[in-house]
Short mmCIF file of C-alpha atoms and ligand atoms in Angstrom, two decimals:
data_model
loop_
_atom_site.label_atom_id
_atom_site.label_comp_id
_atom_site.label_asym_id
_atom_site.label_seq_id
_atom_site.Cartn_x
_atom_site.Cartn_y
_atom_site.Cartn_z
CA UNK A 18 -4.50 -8.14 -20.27
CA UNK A 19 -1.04 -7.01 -20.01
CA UNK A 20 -0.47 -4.35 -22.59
CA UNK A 21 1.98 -4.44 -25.00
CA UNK A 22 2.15 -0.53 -26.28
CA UNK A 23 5.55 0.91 -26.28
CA UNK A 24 5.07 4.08 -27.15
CA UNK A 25 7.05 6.96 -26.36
CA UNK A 26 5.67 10.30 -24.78
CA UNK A 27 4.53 12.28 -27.71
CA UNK A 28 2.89 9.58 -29.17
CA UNK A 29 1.19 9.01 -25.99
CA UNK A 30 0.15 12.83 -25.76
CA UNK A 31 -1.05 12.28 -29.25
CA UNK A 32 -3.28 9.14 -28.08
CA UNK A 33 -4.44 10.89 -25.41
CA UNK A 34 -5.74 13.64 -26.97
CA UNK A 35 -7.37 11.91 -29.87
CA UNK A 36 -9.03 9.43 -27.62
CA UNK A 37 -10.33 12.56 -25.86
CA UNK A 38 -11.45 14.40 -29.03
CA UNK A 39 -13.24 11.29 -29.91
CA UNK A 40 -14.92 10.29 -26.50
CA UNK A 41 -15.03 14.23 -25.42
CA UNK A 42 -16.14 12.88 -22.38
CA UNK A 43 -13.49 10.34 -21.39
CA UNK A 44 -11.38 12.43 -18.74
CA UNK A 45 -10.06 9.00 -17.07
CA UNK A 46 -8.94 6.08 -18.62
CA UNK A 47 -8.24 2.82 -16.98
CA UNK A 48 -7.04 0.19 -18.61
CA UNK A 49 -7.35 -2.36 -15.77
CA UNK A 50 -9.92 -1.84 -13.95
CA UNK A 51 -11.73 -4.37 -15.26
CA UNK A 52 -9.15 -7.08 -15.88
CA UNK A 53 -8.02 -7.11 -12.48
CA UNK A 54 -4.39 -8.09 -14.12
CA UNK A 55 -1.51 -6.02 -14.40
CA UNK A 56 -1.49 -1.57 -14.43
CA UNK A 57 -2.48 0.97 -15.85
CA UNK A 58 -3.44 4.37 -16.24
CA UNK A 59 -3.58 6.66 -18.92
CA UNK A 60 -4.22 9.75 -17.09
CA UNK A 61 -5.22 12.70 -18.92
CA UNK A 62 -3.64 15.36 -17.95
CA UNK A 63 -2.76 17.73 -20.55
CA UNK A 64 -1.08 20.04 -18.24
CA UNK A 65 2.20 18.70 -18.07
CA UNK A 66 4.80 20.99 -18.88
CA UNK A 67 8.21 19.50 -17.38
CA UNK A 68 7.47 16.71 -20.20
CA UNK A 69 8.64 18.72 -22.14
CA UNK A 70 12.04 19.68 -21.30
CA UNK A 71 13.44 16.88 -18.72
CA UNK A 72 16.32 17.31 -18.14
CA UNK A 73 19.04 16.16 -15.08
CA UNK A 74 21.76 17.59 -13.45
CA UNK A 75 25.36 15.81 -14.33
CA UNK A 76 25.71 15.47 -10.50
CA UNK A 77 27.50 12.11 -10.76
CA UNK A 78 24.83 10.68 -11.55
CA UNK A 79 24.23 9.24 -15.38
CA UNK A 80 20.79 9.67 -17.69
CA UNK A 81 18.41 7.13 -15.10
CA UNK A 82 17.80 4.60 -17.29
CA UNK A 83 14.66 3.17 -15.18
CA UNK A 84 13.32 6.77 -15.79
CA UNK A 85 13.81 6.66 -19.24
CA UNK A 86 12.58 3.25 -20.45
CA UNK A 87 9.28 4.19 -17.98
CA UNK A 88 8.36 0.63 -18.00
CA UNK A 89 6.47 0.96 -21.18
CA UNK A 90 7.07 -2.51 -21.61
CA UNK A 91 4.90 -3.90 -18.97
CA UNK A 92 1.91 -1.09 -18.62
CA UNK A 93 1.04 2.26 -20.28
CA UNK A 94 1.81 5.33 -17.91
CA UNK A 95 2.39 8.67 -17.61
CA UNK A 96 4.86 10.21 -16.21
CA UNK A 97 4.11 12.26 -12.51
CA UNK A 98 6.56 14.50 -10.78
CA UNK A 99 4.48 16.58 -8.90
CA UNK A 100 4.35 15.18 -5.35
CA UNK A 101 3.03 16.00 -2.17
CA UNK A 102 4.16 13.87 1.21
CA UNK A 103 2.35 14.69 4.45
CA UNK A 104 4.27 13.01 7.08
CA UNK A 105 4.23 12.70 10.86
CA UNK A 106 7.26 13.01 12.87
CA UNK A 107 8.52 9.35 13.60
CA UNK A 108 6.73 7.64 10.89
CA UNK A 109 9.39 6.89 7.96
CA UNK A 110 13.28 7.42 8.94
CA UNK A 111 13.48 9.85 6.67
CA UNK A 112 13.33 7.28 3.77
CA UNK A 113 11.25 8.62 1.37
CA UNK A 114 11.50 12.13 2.32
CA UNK A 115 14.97 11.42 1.04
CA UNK A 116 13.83 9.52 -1.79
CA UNK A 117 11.36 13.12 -3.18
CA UNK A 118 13.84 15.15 -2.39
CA UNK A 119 16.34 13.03 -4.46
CA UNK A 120 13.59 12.78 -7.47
CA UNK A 121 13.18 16.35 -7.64
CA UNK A 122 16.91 17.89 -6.99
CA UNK A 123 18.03 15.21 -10.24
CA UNK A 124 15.19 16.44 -12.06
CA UNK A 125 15.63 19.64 -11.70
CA UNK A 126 12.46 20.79 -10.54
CA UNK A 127 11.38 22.90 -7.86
CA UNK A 128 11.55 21.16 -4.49
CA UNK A 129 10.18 23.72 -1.53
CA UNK A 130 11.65 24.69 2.04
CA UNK A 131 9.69 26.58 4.54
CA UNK A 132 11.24 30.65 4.41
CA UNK A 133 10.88 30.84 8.05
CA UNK A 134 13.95 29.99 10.27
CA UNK A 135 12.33 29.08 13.03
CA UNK A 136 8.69 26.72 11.97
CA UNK A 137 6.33 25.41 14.46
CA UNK A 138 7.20 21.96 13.64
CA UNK A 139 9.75 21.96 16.79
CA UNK A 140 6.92 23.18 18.95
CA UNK A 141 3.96 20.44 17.84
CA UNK A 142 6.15 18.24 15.60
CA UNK A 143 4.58 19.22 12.98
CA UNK A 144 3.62 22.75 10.34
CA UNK A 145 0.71 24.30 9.72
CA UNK A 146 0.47 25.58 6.36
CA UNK A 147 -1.85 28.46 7.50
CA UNK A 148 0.95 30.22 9.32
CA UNK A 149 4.00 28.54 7.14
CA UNK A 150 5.91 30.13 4.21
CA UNK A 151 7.10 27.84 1.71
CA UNK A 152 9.80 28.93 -0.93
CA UNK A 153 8.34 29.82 -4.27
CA UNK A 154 10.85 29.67 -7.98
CA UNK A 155 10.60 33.64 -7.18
CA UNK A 156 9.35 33.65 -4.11
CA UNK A 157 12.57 35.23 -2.84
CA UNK A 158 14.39 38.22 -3.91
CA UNK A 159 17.35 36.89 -5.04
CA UNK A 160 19.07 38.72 -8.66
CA UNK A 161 20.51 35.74 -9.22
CA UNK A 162 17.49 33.38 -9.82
CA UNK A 163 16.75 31.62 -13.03
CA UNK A 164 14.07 29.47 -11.96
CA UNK A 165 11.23 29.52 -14.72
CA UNK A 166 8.11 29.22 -13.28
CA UNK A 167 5.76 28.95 -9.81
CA UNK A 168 4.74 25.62 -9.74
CA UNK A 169 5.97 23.70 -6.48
CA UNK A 170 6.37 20.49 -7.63
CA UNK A 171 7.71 18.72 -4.46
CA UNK A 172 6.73 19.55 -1.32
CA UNK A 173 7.95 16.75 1.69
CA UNK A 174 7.51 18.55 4.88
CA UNK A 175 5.77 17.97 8.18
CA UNK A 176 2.50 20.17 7.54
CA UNK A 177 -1.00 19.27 8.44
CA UNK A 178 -2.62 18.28 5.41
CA UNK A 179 -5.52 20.62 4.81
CA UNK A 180 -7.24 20.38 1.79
CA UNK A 181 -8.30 23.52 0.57
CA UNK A 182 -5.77 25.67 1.26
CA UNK A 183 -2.88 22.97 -0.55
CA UNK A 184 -5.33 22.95 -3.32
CA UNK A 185 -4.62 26.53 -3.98
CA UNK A 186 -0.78 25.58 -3.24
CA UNK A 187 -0.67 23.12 -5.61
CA UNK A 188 -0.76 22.15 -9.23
CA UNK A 189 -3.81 20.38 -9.45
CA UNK A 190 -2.19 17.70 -10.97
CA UNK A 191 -0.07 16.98 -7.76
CA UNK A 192 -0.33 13.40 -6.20
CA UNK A 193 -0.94 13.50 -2.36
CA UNK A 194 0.83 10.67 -0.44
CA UNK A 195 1.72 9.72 2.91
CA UNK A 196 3.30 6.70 5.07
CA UNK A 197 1.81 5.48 8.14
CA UNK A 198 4.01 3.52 10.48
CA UNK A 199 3.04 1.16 13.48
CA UNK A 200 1.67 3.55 15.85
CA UNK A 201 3.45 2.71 18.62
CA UNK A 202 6.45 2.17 16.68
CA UNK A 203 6.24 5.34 15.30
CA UNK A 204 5.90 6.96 19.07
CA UNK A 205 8.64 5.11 20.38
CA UNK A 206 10.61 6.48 17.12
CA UNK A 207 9.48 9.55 17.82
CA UNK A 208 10.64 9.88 21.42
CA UNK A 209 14.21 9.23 20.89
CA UNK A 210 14.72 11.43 17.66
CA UNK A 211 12.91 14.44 19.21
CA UNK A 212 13.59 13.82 22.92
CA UNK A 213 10.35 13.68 24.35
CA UNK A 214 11.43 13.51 27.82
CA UNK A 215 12.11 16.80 27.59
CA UNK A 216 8.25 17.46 26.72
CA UNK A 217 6.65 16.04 30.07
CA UNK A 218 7.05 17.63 33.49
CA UNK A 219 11.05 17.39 34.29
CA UNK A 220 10.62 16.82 38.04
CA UNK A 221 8.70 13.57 37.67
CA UNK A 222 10.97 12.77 34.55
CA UNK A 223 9.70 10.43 32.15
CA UNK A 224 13.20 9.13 30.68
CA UNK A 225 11.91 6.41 28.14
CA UNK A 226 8.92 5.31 25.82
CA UNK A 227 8.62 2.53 28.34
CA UNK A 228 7.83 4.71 31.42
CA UNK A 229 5.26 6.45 28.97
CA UNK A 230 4.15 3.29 27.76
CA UNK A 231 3.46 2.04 31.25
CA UNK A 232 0.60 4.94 31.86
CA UNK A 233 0.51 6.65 28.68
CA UNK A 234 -2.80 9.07 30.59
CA UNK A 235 -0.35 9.39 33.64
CA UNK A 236 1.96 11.68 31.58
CA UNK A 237 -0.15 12.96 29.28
CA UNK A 238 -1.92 15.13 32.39
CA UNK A 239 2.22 15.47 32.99
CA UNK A 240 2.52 17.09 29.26
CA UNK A 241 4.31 20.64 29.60
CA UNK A 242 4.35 21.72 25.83
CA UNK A 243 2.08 21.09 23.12
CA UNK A 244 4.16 18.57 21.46
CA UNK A 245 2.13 15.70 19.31
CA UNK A 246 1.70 12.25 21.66
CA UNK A 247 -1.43 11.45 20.60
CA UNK A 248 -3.19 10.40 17.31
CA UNK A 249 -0.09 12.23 15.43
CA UNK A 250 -0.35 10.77 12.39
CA UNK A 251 -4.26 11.74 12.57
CA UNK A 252 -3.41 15.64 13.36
CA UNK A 253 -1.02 15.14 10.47
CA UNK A 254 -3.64 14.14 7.75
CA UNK A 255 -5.80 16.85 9.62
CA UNK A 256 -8.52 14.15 10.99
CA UNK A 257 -11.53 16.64 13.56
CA UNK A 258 -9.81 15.67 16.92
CA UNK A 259 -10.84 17.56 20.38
CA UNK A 260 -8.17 19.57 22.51
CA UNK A 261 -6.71 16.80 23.88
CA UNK A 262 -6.27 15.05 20.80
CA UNK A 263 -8.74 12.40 20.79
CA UNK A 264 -10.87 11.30 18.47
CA UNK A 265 -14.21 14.27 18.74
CA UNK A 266 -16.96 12.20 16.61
CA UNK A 267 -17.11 8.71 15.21
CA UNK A 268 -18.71 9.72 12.07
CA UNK A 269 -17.21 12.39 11.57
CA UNK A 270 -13.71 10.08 11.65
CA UNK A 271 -14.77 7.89 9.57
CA UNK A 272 -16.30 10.59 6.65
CA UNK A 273 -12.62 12.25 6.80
CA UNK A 274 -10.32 9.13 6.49
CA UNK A 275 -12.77 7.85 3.10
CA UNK A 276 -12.10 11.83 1.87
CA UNK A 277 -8.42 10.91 2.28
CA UNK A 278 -8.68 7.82 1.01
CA UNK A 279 -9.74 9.54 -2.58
CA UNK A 280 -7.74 12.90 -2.42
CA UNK A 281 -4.77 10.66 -1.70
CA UNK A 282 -3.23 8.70 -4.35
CA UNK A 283 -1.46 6.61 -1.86
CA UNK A 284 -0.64 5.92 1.47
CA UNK A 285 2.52 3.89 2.07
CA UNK A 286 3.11 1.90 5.02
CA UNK A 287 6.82 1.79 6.74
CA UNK A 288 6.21 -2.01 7.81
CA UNK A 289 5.76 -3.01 4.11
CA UNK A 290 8.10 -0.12 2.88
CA UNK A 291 9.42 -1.89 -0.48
CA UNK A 292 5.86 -2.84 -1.80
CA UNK A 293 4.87 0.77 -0.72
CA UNK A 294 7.48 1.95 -2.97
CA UNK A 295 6.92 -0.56 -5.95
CA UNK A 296 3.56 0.70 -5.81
CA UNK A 297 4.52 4.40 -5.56
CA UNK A 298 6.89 3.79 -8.52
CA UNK A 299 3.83 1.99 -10.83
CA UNK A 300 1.47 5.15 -9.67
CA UNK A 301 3.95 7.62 -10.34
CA UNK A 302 5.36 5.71 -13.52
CA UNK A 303 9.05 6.08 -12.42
CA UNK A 304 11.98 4.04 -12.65
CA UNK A 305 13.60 1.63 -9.97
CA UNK A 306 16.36 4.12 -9.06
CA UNK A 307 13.56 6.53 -8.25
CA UNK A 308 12.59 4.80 -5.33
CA UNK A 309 15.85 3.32 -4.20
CA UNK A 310 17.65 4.65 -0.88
CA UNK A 311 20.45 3.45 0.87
CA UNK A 312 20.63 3.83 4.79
CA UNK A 313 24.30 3.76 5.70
CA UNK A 314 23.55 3.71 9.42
CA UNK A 315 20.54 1.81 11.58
CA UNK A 316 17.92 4.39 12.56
CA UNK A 317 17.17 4.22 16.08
CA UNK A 318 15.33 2.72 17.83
CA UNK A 319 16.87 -0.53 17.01
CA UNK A 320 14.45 -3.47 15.66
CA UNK A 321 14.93 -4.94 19.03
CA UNK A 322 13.56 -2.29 21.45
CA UNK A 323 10.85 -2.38 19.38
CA UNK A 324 9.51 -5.08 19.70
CA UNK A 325 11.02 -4.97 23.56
CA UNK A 326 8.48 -1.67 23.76
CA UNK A 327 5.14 -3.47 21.96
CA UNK A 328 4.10 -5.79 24.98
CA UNK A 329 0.52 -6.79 24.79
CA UNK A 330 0.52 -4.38 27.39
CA UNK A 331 1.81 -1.26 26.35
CA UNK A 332 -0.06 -1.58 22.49
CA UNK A 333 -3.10 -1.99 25.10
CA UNK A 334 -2.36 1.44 27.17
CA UNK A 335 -1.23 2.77 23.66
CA UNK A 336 -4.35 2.02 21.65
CA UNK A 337 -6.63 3.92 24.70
CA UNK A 338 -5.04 6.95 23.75
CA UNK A 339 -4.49 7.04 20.22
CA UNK A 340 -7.65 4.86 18.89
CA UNK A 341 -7.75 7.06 15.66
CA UNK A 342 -4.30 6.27 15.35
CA UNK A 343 -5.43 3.00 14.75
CA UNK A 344 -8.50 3.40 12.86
CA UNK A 345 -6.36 5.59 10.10
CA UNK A 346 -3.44 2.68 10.18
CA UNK A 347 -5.33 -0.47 10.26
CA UNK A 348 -8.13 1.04 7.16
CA UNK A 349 -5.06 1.96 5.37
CA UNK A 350 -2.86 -1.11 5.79
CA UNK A 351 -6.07 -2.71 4.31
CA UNK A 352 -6.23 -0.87 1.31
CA UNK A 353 -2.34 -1.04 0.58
CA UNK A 354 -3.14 -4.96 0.80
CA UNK A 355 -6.14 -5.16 -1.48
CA UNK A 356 -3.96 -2.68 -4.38
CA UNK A 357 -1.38 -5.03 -4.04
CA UNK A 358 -3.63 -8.10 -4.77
CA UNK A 359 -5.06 -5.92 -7.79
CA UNK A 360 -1.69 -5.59 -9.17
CA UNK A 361 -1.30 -8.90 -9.88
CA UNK A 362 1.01 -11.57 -9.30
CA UNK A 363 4.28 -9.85 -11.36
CA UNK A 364 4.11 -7.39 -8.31
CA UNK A 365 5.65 -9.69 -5.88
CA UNK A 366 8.51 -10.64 -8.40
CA UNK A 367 9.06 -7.00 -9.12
CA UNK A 368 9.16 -6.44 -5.43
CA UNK A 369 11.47 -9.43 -4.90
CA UNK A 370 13.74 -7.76 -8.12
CA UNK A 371 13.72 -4.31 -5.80
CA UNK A 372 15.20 -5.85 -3.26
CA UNK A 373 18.04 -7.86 -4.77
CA UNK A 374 19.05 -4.76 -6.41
CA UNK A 375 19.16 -2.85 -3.19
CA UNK A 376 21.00 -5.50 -1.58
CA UNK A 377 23.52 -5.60 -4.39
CA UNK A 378 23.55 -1.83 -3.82
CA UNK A 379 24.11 -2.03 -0.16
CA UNK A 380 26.56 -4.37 -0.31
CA UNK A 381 28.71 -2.86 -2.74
CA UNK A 382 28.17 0.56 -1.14
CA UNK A 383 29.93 -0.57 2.45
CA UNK A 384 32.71 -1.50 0.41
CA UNK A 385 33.32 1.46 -2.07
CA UNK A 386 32.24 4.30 0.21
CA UNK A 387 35.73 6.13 0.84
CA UNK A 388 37.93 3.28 -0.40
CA UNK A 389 39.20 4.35 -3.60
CA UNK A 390 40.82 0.98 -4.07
CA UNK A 391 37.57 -0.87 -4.45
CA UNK A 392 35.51 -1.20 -8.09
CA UNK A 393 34.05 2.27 -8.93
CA UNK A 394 30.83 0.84 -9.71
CA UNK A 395 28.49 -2.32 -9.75
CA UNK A 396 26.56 -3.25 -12.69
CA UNK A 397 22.92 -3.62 -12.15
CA UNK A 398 21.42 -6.60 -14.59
CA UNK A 399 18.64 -5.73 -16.68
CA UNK A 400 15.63 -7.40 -16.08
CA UNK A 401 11.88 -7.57 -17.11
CA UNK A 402 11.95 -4.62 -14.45
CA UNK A 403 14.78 -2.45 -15.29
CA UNK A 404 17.12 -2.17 -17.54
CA UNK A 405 20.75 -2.21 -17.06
CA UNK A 406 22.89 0.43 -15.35
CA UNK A 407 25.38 1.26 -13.36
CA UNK A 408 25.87 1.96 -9.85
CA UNK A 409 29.01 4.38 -9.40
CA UNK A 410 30.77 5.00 -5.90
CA UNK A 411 29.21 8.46 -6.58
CA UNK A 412 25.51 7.39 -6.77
CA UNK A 413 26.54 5.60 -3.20
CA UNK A 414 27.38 9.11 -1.45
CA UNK A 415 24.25 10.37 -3.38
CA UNK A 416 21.42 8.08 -2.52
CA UNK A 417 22.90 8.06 1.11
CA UNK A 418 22.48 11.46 1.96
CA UNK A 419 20.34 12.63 4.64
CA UNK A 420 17.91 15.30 4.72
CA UNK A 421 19.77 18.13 6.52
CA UNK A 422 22.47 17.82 3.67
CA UNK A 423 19.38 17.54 1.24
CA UNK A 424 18.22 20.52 2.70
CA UNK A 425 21.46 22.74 2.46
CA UNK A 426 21.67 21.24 -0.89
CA UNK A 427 18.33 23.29 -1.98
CA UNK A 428 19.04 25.92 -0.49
CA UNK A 429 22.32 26.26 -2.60
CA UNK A 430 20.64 25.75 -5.63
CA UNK A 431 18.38 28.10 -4.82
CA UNK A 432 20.54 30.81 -3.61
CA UNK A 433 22.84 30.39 -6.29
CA UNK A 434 22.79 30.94 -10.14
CA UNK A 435 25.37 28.58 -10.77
CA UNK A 436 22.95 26.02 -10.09
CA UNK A 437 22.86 24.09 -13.27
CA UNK A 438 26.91 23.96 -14.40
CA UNK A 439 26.45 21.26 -16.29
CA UNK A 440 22.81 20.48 -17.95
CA UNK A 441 22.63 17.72 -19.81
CA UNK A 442 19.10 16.30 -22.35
CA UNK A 443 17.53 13.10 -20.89
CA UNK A 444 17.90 10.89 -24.00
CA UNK A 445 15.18 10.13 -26.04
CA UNK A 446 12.66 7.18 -24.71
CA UNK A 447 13.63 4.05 -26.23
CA UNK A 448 10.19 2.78 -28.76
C1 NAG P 24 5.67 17.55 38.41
O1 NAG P 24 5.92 16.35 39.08
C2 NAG P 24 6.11 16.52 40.48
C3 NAG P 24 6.53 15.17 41.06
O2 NAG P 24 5.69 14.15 40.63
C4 NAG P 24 4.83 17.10 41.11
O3 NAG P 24 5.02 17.32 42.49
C5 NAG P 24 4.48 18.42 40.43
O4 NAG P 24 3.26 18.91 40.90
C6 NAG P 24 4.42 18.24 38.91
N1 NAG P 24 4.23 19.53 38.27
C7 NAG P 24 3.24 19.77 37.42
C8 NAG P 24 3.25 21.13 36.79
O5 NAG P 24 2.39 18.96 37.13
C1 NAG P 25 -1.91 -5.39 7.37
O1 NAG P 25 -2.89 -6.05 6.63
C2 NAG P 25 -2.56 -7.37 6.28
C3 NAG P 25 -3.64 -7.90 5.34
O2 NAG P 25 -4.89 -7.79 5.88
C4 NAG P 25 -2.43 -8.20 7.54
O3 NAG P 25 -2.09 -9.52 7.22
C5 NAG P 25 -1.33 -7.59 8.41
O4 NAG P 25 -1.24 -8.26 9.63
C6 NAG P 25 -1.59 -6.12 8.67
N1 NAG P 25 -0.41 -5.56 9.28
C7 NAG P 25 -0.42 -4.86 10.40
C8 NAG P 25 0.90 -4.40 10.87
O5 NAG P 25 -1.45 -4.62 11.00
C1 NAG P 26 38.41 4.20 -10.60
O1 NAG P 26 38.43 5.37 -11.39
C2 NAG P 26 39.63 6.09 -11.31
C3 NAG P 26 39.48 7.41 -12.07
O2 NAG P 26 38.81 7.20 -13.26
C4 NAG P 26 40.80 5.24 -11.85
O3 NAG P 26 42.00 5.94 -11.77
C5 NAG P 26 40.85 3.95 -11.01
O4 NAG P 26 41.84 3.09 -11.54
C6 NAG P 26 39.52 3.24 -10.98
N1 NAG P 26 39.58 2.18 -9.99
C7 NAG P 26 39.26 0.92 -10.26
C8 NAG P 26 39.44 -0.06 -9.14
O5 NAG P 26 38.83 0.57 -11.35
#
């Protein structure tokens, strides 16, 4: 049953609370869980205030037009901006990190950094939220501040995911996701961006992820700080592990990864990264330049010493020590598999469409980035998916920033009151 509403959001509201007044008990509505075809969700959640008033900065970057046609012509949705990524260190290149930060900065909405300088996340890889201060609209005595209210609605930073306490941090409304990676890719990742030779014992010097790889238990009796080597993506989500990291109680692993399974509303995977992020986009009921990035340079390590680094062998050695690793990655990877089958066969085509237009991007991005002789822009056909636009030299500089300069970017808005020079309406939805 594909549904052919096109409504826009007030009349949607409207819908939603009448079907609500009538029902009084309905609180969820799905319209395809039964059909098994194509999305979605009315969600009803009343509480939605930046519906109201979206608006975007003039940064370059013109009214999304993805965003504003919402893809009311292929499923009913609402509209979520309040995100939550739990991440591990290692486990997404940055990628969608970029791609929240991105979302939230155009939106203008309140995107969070942690107030201290210095975080534990250079000491374990990764925050905990117990001991962390995360900027608040006021949460910082500044007389120039015109933020308008308290809500956090993005929050992408390396902090153990603990459940109670981001419950109180949170709007309630506020979808929890995460990406997994590989687990020994994301290890190997891991130890060149953070340098983990530095973390063993110096003398005996363990200079790649293949000496660690060889006799992963050899170094971890060599550890000298309390850097994350094991299970990191399971400390991450918070998973009961002992002192040294491994898994403390079958059960027990098991009972937490079906609680995250139903407090998150989706766990990507990097090794299927563009259905992750169709899927992200249908959940969150954005628009395809939502969830498009563009990576200027190849992350290290290269595809090659990859796979040079996942010998029978070493995933063998790696799997002794990180075996909740595993459980977490391969229960997920299933589950990202079976929501993709429920989606329906238009998934793969939209997924197929994503990637043509961030080829076209890519393409025409190493050729207009800092030569002012080339086009200014490429036009972006419309499509079942998305509807025409264009993509301007500007929007290549943009989506191809990387999170330190996303980070000094925040902090200028927030420092500053000249943060919104130039506010311009998002125009009307199209009906
Ligand atoms: C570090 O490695 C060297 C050489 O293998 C060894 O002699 C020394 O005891 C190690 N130090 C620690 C603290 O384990
Ligand atoms: C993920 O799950 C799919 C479907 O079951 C499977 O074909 C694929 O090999 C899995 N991928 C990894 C990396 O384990
Ligand atoms: C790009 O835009 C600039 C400024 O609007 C204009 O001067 C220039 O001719 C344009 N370049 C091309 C190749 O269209």
């Amino acid at each position: 049953m594909k549904s052919l509403f096109r409504l826009d959001e007030k009349k949607l509201m409207s819908l939603v609370i009448v079907l609500a007044a009538m029902t009084s008990v309905v609180t969820y509505l799905n319209l395809s869980e039964n059909s098994g075809v194509t999305h979605h969700v009315i969600d009803l959640e009343v509480d939605q205030p930046e519906l109201d008033k979206p608006t975007y900065m003039d940064d370059g970057m013109p009214p999304n037009p993805a965003v504003v046609q919402r893809d009311l012509s292929h499923y009913l949705c609402i509209l979520h901006t309040n995100v939550v990524y739990i991440y591990a260190p290692g486990a997404d290149s940055e990628i969608l990190h970029c791609i929240l930060t991105r979302f939230g900065y155009l939106k203008d909405i309140f995107v969070t950094i942690p107030v201290n300088k210095r975080s534990s996340a250079k000491d374990r890889g990764y925050d905990d939220v117990r001991s962390t201060q995360y900027l608040r609209p006021s949460g910082v005595t500044s007389p120039l501040r015109v933020y308008r209210e308290e809500t956090i609605n993005v929050f992408s930073r390396p902090a153990r995911y603990d459940r109670e306490i981001m419950k109180e941090m949170f709007p309630e409304n506020a979808r929890y996701i995460t990406m997994l990676r590989r687990p020994i890719h994301r290890f190997a990742a891991d130890f060149v961006s953070s340098r983990l030779d530095k973390h063993f014992n110096t003398t005996a010097k363990a200079e790649s992820p293949k000496m660690y790889l060889d006799n992963p238990e050899y170094w971890e009796s060599q550890k000298t700080t309390s850097y994350c080597t094991r299970n990191c993506m399971s400390a991450v989500l918070g998973l009961p592990l002992d002192e040294t990291m491994d898994m403390r109680d079958f059960q027990a692993t098991l009972d937490a990864i079906t609680q995250l399974d139903s407090d998150f509303a989706l766990v990507l995977i990097y090794e299927y990264l563009d259905q992750s992020l169709v899927l992200l986009k249908r959940h969150m009921c954005w628009g395809v330049t939502d969830i498009m990035h563009y990576v200027a340079t190849t992350p290290l390590p290269k595809k090659e010493t990859l796979a040079r680094l996942s010998t029978e062998e070493h995933i063998r050695n790696f799997r002794r020590v990180n075996s909740v690793d595993y459980l977490v990655y391969d229960y997920f990877n299933q589950t990202l598999w079976r929501r993709i089958k429920a989606e329906g066969p238009d998934f793969h085509k939209e997924v197929e469409n994503f990637r043509n237009i961030q080829s076209q991007v890519a393409k025409y991005c190493r050729t207009a980035v800092d030569n002012w002789a080339s086009a200014n822009k490429t036009v972006i056909v419309g499509t079942t998916w998305n509807e025409k636009f264009d993509f301007t030299r500007k929007m290549c500089y943009m989506f191809g920033r990387e999170k330190r300069e996303w980070d000094s970017l925040l902090k200028e808005r927030y420092f500053t009151s000249k943060r919104r020079p130039y506010k311009i309406s998002l125009p009307k939805l199209k009906v």
